PDB file of N, CA and C in Angstrom:
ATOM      1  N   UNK T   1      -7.883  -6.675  -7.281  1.00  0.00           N
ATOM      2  CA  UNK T   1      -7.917  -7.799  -6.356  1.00  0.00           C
ATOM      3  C   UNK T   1      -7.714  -7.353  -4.920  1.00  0.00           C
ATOM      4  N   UNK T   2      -6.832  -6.534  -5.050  1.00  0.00           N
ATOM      5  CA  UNK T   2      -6.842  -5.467  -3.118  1.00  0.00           C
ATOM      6  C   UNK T   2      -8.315  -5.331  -2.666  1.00  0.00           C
ATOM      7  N   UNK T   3      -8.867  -4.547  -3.288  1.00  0.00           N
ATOM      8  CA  UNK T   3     -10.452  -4.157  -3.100  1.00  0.00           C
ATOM      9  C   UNK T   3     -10.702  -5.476  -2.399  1.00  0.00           C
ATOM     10  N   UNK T   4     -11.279  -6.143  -3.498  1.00  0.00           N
ATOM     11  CA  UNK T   4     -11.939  -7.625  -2.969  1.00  0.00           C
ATOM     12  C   UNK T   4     -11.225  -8.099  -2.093  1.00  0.00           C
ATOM     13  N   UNK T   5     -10.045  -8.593  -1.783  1.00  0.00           N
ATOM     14  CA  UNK T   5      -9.542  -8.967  -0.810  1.00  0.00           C
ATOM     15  C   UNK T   5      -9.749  -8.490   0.706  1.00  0.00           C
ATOM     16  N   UNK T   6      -9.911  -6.869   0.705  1.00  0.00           N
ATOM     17  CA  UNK T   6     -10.417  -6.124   1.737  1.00  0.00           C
ATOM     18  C   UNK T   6     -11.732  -6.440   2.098  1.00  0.00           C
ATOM     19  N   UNK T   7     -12.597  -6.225   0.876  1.00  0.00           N
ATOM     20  CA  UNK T   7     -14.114  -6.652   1.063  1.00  0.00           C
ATOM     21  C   UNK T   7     -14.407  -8.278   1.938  1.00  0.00           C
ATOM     22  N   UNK T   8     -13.353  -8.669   1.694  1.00  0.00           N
ATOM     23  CA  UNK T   8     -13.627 -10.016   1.914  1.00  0.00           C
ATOM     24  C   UNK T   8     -13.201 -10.884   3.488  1.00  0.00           C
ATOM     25  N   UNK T   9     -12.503  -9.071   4.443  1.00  0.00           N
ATOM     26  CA  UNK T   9     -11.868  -9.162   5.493  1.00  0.00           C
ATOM     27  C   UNK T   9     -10.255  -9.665   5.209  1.00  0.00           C
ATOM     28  N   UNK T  10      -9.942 -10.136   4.094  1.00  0.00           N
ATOM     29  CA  UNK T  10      -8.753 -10.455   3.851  1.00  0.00           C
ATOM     30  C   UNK T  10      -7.548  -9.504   4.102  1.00  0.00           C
ATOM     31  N   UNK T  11      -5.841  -9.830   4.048  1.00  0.00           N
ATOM     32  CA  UNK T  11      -5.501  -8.657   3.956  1.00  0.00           C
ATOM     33  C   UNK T  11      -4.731  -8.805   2.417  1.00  0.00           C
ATOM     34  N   UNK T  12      -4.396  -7.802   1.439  1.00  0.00           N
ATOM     35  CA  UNK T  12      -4.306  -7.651   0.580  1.00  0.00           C
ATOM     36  C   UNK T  12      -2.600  -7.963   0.072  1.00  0.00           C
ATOM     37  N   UNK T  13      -2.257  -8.579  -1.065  1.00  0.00           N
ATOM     38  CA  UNK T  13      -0.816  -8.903  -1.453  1.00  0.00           C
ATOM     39  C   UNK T  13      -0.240  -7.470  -1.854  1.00  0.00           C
ATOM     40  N   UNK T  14      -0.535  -6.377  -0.916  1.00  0.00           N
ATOM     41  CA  UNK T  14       0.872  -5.118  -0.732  1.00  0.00           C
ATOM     42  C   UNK T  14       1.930  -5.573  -0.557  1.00  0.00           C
ATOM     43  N   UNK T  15       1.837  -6.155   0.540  1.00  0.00           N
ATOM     44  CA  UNK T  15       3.425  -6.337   0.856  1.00  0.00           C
ATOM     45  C   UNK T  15       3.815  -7.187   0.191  1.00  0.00           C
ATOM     46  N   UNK T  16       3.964  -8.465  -0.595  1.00  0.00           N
ATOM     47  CA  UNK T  16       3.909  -9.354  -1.465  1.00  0.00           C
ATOM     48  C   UNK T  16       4.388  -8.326  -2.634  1.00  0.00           C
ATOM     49  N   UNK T  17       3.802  -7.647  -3.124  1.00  0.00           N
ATOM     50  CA  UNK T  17       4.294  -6.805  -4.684  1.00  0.00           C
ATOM     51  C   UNK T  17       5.238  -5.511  -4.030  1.00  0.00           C
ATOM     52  N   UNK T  18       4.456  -4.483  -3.211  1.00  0.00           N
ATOM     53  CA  UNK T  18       4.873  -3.136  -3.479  1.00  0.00           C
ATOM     54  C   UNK T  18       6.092  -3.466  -2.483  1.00  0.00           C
ATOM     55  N   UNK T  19       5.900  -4.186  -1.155  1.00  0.00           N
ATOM     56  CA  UNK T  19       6.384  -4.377  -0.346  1.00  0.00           C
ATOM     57  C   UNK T  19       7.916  -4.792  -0.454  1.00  0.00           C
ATOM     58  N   UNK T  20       7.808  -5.663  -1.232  1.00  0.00           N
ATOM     59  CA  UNK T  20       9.002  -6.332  -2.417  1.00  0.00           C
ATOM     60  C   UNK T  20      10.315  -5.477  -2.925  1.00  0.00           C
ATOM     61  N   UNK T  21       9.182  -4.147  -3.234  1.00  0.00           N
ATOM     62  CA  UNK T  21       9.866  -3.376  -4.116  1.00  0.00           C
ATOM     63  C   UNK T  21      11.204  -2.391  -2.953  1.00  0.00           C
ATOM     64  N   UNK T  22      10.131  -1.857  -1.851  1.00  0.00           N
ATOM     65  CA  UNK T  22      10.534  -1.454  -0.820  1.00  0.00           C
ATOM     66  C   UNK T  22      11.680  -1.938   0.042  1.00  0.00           C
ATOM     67  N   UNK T  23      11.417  -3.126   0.045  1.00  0.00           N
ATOM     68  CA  UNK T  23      12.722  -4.124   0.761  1.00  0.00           C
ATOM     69  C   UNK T  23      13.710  -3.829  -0.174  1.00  0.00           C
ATOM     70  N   UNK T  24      13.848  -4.502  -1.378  1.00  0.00           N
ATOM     71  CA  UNK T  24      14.865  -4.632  -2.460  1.00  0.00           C
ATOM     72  C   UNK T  24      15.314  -3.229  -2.596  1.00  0.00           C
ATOM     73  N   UNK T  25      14.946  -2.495  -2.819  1.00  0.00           N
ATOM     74  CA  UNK T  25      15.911  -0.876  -3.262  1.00  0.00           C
ATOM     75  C   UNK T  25      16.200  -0.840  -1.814  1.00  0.00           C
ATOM     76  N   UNK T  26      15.752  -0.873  -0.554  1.00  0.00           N
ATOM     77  CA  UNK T  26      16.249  -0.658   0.439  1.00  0.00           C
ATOM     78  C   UNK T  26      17.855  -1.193   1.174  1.00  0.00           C
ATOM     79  N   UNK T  27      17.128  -2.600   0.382  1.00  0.00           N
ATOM     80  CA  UNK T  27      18.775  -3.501   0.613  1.00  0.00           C
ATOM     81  C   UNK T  27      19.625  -2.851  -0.347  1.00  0.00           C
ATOM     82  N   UNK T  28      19.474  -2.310  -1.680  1.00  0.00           N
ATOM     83  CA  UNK T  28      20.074  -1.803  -2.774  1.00  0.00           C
ATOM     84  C   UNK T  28      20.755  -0.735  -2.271  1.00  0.00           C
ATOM     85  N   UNK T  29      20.279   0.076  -0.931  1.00  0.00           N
ATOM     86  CA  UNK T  29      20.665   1.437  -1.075  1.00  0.00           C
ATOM     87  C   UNK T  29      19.753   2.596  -1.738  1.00  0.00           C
ATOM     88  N   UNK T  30      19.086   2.059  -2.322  1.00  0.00           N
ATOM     89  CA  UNK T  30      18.001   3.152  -2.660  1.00  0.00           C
ATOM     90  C   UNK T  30      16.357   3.114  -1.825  1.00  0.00           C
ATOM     91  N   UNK T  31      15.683   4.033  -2.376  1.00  0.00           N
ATOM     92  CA  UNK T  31      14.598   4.156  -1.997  1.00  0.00           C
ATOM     93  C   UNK T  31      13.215   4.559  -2.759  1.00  0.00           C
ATOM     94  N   UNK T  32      12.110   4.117  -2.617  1.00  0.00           N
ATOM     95  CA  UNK T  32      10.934   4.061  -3.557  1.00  0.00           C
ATOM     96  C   UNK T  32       9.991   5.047  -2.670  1.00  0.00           C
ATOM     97  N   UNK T  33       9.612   6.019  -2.307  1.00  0.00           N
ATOM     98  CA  UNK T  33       8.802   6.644  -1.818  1.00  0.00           C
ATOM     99  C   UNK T  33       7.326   6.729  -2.050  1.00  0.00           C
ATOM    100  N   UNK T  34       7.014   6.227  -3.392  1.00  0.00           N
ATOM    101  CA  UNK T  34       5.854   6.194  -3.515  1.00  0.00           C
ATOM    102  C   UNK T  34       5.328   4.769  -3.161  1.00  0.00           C
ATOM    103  N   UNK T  35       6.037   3.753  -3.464  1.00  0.00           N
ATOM    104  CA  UNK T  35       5.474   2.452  -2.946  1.00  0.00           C
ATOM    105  C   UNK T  35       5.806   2.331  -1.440  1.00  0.00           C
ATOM    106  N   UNK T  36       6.657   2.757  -0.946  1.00  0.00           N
ATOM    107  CA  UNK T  36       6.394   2.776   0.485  1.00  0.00           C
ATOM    108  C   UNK T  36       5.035   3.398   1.324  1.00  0.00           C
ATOM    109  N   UNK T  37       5.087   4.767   0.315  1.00  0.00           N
ATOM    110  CA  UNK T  37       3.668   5.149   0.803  1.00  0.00           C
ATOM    111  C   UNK T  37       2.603   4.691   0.268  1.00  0.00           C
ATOM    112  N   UNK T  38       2.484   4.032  -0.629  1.00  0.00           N
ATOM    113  CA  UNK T  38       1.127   2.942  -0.601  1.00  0.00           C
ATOM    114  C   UNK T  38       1.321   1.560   0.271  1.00  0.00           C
ATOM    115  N   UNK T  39       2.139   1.219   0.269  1.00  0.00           N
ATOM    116  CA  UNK T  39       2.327   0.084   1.551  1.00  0.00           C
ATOM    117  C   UNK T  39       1.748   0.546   2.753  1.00  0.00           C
ATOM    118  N   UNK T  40       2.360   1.857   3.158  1.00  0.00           N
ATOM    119  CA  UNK T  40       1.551   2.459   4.401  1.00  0.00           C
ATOM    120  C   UNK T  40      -0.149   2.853   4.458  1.00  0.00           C
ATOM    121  N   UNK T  41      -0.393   3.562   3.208  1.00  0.00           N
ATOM    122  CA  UNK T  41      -1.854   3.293   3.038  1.00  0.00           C
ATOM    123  C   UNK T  41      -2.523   2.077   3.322  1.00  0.00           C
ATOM    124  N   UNK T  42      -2.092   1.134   2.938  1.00  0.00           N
ATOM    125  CA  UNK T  42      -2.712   0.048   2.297  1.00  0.00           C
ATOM    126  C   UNK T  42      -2.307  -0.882   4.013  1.00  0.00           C
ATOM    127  N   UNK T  43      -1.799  -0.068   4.694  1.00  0.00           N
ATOM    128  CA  UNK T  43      -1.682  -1.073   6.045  1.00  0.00           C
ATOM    129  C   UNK T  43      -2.350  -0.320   6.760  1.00  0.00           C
ATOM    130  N   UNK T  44      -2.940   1.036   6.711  1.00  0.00           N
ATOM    131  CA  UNK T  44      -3.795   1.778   7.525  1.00  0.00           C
ATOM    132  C   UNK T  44      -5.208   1.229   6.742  1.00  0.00           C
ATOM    133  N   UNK T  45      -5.326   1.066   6.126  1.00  0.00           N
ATOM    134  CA  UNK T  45      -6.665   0.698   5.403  1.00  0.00           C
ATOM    135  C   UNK T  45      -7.188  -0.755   6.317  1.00  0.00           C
ATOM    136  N   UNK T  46      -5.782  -1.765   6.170  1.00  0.00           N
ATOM    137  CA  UNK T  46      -6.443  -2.803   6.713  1.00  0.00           C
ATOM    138  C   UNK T  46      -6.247  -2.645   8.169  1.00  0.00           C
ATOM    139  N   UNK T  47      -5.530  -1.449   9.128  1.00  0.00           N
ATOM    140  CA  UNK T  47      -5.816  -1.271  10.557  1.00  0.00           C
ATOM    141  C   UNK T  47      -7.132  -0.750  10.899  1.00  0.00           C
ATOM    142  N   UNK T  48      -7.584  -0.460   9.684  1.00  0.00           N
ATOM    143  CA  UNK T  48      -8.912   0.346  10.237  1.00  0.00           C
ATOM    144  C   UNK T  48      -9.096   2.162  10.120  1.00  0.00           C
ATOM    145  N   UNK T  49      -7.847   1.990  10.318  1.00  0.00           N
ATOM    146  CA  UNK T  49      -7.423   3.586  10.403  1.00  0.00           C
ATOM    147  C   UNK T  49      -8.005   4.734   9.485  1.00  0.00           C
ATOM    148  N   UNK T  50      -8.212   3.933   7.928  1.00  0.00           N
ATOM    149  CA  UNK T  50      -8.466   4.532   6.944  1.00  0.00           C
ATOM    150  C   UNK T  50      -9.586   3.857   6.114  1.00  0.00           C
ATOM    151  N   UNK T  51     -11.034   4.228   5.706  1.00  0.00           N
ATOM    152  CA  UNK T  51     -12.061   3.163   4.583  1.00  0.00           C
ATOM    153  C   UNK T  51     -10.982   3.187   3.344  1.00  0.00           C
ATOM    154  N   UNK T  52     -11.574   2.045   2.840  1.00  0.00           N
ATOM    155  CA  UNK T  52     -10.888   1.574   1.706  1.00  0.00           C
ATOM    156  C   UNK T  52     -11.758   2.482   0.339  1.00  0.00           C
ATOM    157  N   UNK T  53     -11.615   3.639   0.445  1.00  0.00           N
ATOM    158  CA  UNK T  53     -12.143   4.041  -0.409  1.00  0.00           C
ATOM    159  C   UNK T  53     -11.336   4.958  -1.985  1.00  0.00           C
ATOM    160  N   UNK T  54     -11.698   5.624  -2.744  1.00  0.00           N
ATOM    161  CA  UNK T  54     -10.963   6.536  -3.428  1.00  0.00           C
ATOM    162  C   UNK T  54     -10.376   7.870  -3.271  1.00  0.00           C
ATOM    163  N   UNK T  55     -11.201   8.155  -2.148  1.00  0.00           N
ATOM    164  CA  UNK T  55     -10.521   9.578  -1.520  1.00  0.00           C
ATOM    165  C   UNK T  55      -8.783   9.301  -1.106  1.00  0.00           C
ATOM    166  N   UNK T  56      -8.566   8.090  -0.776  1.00  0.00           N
ATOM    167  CA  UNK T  56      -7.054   8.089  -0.455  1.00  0.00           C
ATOM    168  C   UNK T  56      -5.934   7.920  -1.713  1.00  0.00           C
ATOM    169  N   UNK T  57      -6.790   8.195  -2.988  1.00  0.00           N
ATOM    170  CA  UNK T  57      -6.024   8.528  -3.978  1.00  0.00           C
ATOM    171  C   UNK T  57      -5.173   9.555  -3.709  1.00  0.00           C
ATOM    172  N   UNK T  58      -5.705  10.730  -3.353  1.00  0.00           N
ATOM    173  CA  UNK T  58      -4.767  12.043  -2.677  1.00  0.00           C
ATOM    174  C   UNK T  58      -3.913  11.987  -1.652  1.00  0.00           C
ATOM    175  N   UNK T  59      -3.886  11.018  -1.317  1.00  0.00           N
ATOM    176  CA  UNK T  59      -2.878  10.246   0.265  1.00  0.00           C
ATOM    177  C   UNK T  59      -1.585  10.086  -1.050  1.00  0.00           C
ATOM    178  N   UNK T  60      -1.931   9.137  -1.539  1.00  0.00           N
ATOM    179  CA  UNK T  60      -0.817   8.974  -2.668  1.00  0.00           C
ATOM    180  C   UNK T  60      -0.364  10.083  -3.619  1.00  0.00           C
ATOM    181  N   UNK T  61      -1.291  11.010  -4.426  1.00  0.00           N
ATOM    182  CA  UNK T  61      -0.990  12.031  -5.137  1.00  0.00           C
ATOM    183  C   UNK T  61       0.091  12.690  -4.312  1.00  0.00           C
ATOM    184  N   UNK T  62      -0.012  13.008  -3.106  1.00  0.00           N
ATOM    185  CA  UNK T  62       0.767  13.642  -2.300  1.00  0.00           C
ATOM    186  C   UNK T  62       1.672  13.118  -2.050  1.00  0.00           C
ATOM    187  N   UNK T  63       2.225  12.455  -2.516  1.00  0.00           N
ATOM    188  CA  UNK T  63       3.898  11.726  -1.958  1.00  0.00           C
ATOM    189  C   UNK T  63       4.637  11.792  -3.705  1.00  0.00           C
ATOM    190  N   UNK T  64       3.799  12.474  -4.964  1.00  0.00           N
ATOM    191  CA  UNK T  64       4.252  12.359  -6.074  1.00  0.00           C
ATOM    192  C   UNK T  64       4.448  14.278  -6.592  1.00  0.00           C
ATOM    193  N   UNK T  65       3.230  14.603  -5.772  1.00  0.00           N
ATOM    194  CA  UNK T  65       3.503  16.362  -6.012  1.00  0.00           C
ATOM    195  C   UNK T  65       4.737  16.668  -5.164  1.00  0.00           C
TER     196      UNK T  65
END
């Protein structure tokens, strides 16, 4: 539904799910590194910064290697 939502000029419910996650462990004291860094993807995608494509799978791989 991200995809389409992008396709559609929309902006996508990241922050709504992953975003969620990020806040809450944050208030917790902890931290999620990988959903933060898809939040950040996923807000460069809709700045423009980045196509919404599959190559930024490795944007993410890289915050898990």
């Amino acid at each position: 539904t991200v995809l389409q939502d992008w396709d559609k000029g929309r902006r996508a419910e990241v922050d709504d799910i992953n975003g969620l996650v990020v806040r809450e462990q944050a208030r917790l004291g902890g931290a999620v590194p990988v959903n933060a860094g898809l939040v950040e993807i996923a807000h460069r995608i809709e700045r423009g910064e980045l196509a919404a494509d599959v190559s930024n799978a490795d944007l993410l791989r890289s915050l898990i290697d």
